[in-house]
PDB file of C-alpha atoms and ligand atoms in Angstrom:
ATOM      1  CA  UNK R  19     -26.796 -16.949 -53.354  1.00 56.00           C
ATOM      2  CA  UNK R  20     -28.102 -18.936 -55.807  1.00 70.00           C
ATOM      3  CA  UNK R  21     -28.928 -18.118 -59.323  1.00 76.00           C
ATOM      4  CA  UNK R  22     -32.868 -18.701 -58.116  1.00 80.00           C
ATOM      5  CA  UNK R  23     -32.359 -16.357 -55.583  1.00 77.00           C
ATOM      6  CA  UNK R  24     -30.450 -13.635 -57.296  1.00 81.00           C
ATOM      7  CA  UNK R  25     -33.428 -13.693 -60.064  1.00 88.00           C
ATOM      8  CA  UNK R  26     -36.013 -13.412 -57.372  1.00 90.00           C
ATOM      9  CA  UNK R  27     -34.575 -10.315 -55.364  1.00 91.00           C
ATOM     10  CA  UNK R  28     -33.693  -8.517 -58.640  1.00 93.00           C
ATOM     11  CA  UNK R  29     -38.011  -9.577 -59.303  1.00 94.00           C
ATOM     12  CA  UNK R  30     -38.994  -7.801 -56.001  1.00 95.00           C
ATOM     13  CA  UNK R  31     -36.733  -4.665 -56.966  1.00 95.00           C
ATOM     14  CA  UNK R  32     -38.410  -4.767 -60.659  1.00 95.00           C
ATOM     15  CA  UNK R  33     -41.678  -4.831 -58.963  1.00 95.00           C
ATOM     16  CA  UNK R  34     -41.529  -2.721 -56.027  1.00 94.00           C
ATOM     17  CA  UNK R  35     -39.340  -0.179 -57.112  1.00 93.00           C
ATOM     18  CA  UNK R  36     -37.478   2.004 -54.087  1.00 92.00           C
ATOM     19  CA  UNK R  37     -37.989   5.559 -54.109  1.00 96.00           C
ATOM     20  CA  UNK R  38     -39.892   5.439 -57.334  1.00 96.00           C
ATOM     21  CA  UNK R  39     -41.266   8.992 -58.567  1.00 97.00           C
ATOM     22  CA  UNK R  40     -39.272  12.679 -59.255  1.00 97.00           C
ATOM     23  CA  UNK R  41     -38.259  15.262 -56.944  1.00 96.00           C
ATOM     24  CA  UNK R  42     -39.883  18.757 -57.251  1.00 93.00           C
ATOM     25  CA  UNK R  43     -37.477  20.484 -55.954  1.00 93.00           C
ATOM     26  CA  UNK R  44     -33.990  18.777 -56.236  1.00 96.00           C
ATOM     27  CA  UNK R  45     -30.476  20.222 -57.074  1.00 96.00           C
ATOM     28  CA  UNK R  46     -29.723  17.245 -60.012  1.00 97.00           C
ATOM     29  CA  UNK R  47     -32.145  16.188 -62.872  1.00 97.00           C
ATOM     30  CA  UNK R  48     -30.768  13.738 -65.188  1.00 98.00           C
ATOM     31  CA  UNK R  49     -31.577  11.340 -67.812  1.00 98.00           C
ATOM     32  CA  UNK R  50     -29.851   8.694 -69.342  1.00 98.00           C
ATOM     33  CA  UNK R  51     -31.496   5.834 -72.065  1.00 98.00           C
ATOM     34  CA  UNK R  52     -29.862   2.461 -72.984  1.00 97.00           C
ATOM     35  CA  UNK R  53     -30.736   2.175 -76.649  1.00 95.00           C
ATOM     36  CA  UNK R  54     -29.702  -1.448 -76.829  1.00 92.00           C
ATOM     37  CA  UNK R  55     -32.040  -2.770 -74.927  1.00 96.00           C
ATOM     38  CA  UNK R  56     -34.612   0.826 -74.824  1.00 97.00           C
ATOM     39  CA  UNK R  57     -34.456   0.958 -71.054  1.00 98.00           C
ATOM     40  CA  UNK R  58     -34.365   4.605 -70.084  1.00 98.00           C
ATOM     41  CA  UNK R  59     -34.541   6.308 -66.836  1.00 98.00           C
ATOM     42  CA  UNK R  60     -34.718   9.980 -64.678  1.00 98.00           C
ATOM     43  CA  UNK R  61     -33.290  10.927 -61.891  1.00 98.00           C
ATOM     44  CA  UNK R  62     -34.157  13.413 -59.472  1.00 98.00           C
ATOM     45  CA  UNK R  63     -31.246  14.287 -56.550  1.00 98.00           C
ATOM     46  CA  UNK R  64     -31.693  16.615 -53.384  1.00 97.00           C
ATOM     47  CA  UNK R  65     -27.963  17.682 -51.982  1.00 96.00           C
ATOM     48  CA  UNK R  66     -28.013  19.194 -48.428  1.00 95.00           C
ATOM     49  CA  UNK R  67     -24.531  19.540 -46.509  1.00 94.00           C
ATOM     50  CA  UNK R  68     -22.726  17.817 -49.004  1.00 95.00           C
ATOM     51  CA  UNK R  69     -25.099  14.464 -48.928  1.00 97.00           C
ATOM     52  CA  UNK R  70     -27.475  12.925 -51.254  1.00 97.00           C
ATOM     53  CA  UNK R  71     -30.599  13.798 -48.944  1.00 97.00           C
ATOM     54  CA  UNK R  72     -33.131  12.399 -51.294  1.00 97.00           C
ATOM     55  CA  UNK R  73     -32.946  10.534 -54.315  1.00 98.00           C
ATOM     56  CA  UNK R  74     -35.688   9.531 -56.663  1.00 98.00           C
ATOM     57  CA  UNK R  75     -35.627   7.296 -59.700  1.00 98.00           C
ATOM     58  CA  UNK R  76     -38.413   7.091 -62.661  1.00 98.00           C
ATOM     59  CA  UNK R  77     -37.113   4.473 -64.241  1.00 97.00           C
ATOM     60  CA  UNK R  78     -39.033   2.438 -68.012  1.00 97.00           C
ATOM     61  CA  UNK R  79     -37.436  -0.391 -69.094  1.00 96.00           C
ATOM     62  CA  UNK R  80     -36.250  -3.820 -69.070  1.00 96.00           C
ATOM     63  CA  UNK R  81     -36.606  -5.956 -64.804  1.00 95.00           C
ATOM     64  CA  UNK R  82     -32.394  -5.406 -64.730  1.00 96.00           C
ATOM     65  CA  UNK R  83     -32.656  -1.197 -65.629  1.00 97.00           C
ATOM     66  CA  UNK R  84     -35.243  -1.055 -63.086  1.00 97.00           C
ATOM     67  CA  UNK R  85     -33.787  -3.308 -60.345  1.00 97.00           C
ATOM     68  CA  UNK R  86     -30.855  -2.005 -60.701  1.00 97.00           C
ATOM     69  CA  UNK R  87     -31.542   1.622 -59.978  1.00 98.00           C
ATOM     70  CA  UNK R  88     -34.230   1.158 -57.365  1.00 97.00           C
ATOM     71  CA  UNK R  89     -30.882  -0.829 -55.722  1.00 96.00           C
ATOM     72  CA  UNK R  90     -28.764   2.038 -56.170  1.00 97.00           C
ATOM     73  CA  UNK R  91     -31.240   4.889 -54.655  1.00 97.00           C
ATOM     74  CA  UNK R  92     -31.323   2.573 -51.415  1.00 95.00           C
ATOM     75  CA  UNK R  93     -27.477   1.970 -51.658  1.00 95.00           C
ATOM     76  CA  UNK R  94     -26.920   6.080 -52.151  1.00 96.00           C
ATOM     77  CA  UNK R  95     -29.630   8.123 -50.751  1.00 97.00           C
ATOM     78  CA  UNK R  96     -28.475   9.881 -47.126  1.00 97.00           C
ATOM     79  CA  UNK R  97     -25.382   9.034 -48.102  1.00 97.00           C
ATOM     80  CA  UNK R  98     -22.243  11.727 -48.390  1.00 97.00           C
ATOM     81  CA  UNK R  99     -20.917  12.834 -52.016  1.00 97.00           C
ATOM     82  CA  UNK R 100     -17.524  11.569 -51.579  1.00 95.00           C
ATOM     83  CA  UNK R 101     -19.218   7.912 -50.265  1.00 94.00           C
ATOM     84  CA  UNK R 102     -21.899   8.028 -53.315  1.00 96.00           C
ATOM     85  CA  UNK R 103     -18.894   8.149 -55.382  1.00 95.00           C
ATOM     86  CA  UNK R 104     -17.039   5.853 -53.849  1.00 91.00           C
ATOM     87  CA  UNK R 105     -19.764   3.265 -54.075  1.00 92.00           C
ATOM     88  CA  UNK R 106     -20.736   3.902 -57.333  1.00 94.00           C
ATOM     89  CA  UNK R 107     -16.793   3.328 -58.370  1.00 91.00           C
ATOM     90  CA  UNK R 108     -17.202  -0.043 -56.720  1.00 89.00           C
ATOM     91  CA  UNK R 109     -20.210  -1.259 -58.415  1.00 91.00           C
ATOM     92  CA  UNK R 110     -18.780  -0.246 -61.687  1.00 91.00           C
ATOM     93  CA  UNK R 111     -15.799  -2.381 -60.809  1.00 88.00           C
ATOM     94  CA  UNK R 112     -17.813  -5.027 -59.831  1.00 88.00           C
ATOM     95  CA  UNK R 113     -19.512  -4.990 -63.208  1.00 90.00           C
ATOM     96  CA  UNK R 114     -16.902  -4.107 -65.302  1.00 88.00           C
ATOM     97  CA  UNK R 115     -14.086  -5.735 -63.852  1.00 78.00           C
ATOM     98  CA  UNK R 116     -12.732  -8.969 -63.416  1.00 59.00           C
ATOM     99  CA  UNK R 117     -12.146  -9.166 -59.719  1.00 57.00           C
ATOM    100  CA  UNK R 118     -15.882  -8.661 -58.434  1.00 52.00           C
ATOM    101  CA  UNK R 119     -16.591  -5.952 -56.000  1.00 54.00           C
ATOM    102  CA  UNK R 120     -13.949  -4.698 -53.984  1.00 61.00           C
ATOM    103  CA  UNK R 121     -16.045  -2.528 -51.951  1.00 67.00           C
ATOM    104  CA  UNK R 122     -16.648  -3.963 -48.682  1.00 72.00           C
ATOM    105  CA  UNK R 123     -19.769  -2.040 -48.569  1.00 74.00           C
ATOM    106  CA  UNK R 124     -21.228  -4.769 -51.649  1.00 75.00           C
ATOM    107  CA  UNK R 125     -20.858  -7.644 -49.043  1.00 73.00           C
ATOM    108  CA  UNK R 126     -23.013  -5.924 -46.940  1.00 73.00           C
ATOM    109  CA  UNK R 127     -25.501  -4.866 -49.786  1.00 79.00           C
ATOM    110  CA  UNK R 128     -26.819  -8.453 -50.863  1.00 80.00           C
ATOM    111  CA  UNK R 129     -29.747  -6.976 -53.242  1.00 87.00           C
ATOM    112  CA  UNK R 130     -27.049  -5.503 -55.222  1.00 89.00           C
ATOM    113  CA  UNK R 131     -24.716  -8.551 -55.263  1.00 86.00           C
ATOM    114  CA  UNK R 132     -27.575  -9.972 -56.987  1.00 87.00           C
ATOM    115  CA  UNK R 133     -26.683  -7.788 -60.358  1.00 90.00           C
ATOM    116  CA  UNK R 134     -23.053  -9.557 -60.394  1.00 86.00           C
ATOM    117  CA  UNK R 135     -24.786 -12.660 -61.865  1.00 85.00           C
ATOM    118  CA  UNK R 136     -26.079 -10.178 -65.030  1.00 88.00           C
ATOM    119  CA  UNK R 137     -22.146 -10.509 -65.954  1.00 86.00           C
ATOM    120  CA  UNK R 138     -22.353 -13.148 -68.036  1.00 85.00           C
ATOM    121  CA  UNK R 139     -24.966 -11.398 -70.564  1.00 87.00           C
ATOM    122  CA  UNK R 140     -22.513  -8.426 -71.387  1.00 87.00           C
ATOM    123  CA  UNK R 141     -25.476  -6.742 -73.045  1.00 89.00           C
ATOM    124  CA  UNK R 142     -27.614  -6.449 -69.844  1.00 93.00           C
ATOM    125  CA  UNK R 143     -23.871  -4.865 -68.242  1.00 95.00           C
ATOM    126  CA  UNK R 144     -25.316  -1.875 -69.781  1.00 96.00           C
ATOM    127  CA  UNK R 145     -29.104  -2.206 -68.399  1.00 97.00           C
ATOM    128  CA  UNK R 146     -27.236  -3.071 -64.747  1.00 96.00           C
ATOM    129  CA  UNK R 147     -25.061   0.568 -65.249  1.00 97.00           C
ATOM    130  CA  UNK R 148     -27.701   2.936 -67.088  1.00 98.00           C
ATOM    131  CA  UNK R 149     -29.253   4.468 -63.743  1.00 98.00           C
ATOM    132  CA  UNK R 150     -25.445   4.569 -61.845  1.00 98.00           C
ATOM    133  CA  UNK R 151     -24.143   6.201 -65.445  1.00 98.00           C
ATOM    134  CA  UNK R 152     -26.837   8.890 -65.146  1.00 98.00           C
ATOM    135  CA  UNK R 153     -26.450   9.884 -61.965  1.00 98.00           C
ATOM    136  CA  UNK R 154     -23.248  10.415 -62.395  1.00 98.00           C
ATOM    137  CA  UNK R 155     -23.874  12.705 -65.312  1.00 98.00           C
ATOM    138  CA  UNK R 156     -26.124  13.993 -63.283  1.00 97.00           C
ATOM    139  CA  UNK R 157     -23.757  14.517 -60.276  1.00 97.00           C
ATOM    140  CA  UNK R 158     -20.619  16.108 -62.785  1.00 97.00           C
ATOM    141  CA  UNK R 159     -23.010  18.645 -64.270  1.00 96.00           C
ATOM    142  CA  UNK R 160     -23.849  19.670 -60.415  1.00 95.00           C
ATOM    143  CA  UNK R 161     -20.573  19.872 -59.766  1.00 94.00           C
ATOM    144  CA  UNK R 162     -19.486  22.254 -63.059  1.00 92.00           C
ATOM    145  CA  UNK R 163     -22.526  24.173 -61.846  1.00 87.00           C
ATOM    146  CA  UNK R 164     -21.398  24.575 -58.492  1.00 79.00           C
ATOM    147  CA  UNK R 165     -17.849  25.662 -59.666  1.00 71.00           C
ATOM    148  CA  UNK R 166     -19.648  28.213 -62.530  1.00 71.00           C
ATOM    149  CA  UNK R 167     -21.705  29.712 -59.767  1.00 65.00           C
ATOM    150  CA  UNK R 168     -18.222  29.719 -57.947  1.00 63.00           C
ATOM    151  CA  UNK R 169     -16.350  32.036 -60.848  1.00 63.00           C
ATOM    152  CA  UNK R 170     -19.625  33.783 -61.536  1.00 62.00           C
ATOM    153  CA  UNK R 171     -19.719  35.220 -57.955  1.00 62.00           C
ATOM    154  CA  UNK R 172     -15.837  35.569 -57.811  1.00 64.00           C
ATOM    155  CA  UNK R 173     -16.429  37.634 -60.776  1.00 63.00           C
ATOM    156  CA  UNK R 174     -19.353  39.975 -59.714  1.00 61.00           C
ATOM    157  CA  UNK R 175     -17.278  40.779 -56.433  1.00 61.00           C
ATOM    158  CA  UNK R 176     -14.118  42.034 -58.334  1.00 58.00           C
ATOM    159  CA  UNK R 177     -15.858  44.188 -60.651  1.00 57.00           C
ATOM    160  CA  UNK R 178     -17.446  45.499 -57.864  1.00 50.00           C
ATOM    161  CA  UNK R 179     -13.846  46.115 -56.465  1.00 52.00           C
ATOM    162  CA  UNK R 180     -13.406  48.609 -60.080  1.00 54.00           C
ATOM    163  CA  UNK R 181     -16.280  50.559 -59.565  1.00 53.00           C
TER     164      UNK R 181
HETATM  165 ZN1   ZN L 204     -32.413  -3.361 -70.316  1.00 96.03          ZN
END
């Protein structure tokens, strides 16, 4: 793609935003801000079965912040945990790294190729990563919950064993 091109899909994502707006009821409400560039973003997550089964992003900020995650909420949503984090390793890699993607997944996922090109400006690395870094705040606190409820329970059943 060319450099027109890339600018012009990461345009229609700025735009018209995928799965813009917050979840009432979700399972993981995070928000992350970007105070270099005062992008800042929230992110509502619905987990059924072990999947991502709706994701929504309210997002305020700079065209790349605001591509970027209305990219990531079509790359992730209906999608299983252990994929979403798979994919969101790649696109860090992509971004971060040296080597470009290495998920095959990124080939097939042109709107997001379209971020690679925000490598040169390392400042705007951070607008690119701000909605994948706070979902995956977002998706560690989840899990620490999870495993809290876990012990809590565990906990409640033997001291019901002593009585
Ligand atoms: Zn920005």
């Amino acid at each position: 793609m060319s450099d027109d091109l890339y600018r012009e899909v990461i345009l229609d994502h700025f735009k018209n935003p995928r799965h813009k707006g917050t979840l009432e009821l979700c399972d993981i409400e995070a928000a992350g801000a970007n105070p270099f560039c005062g992008d800042e973003i929230k992110v509502t997550v619905k987990i059924e079965g072990g999947a991502i089964s709706g994701l929504r992003i309210a997002p305020q900020g700079c065209a790349i912040s605001q591509a970027s995650a209305s990219m990531m909420a079509d790359a992730l949503e209906g999608k299983s945990l252990d994929l979403v984090d798979s994919r969101i390793a790649h696109f860090r890699a992509m971004m971060l790294g040296s080597d470009g993607g290495t998920g095959a997944w990124l080939d097939e996922m042109e709107d997001l190729k379209s971020l690679e090109g925000v490598k040169k400006y390392p400042v705007r690395v951070k607008c690119a990563l701000l909605a994948w870094n706070t979902l995956t705040e977002g998706l560690k606190e989840f899990r620490q919950k999870g495993a809290a409820g876990k012990v809590a329970s565990e906990h409640i059943e033997k001291s019901g064993q002593d009585d």
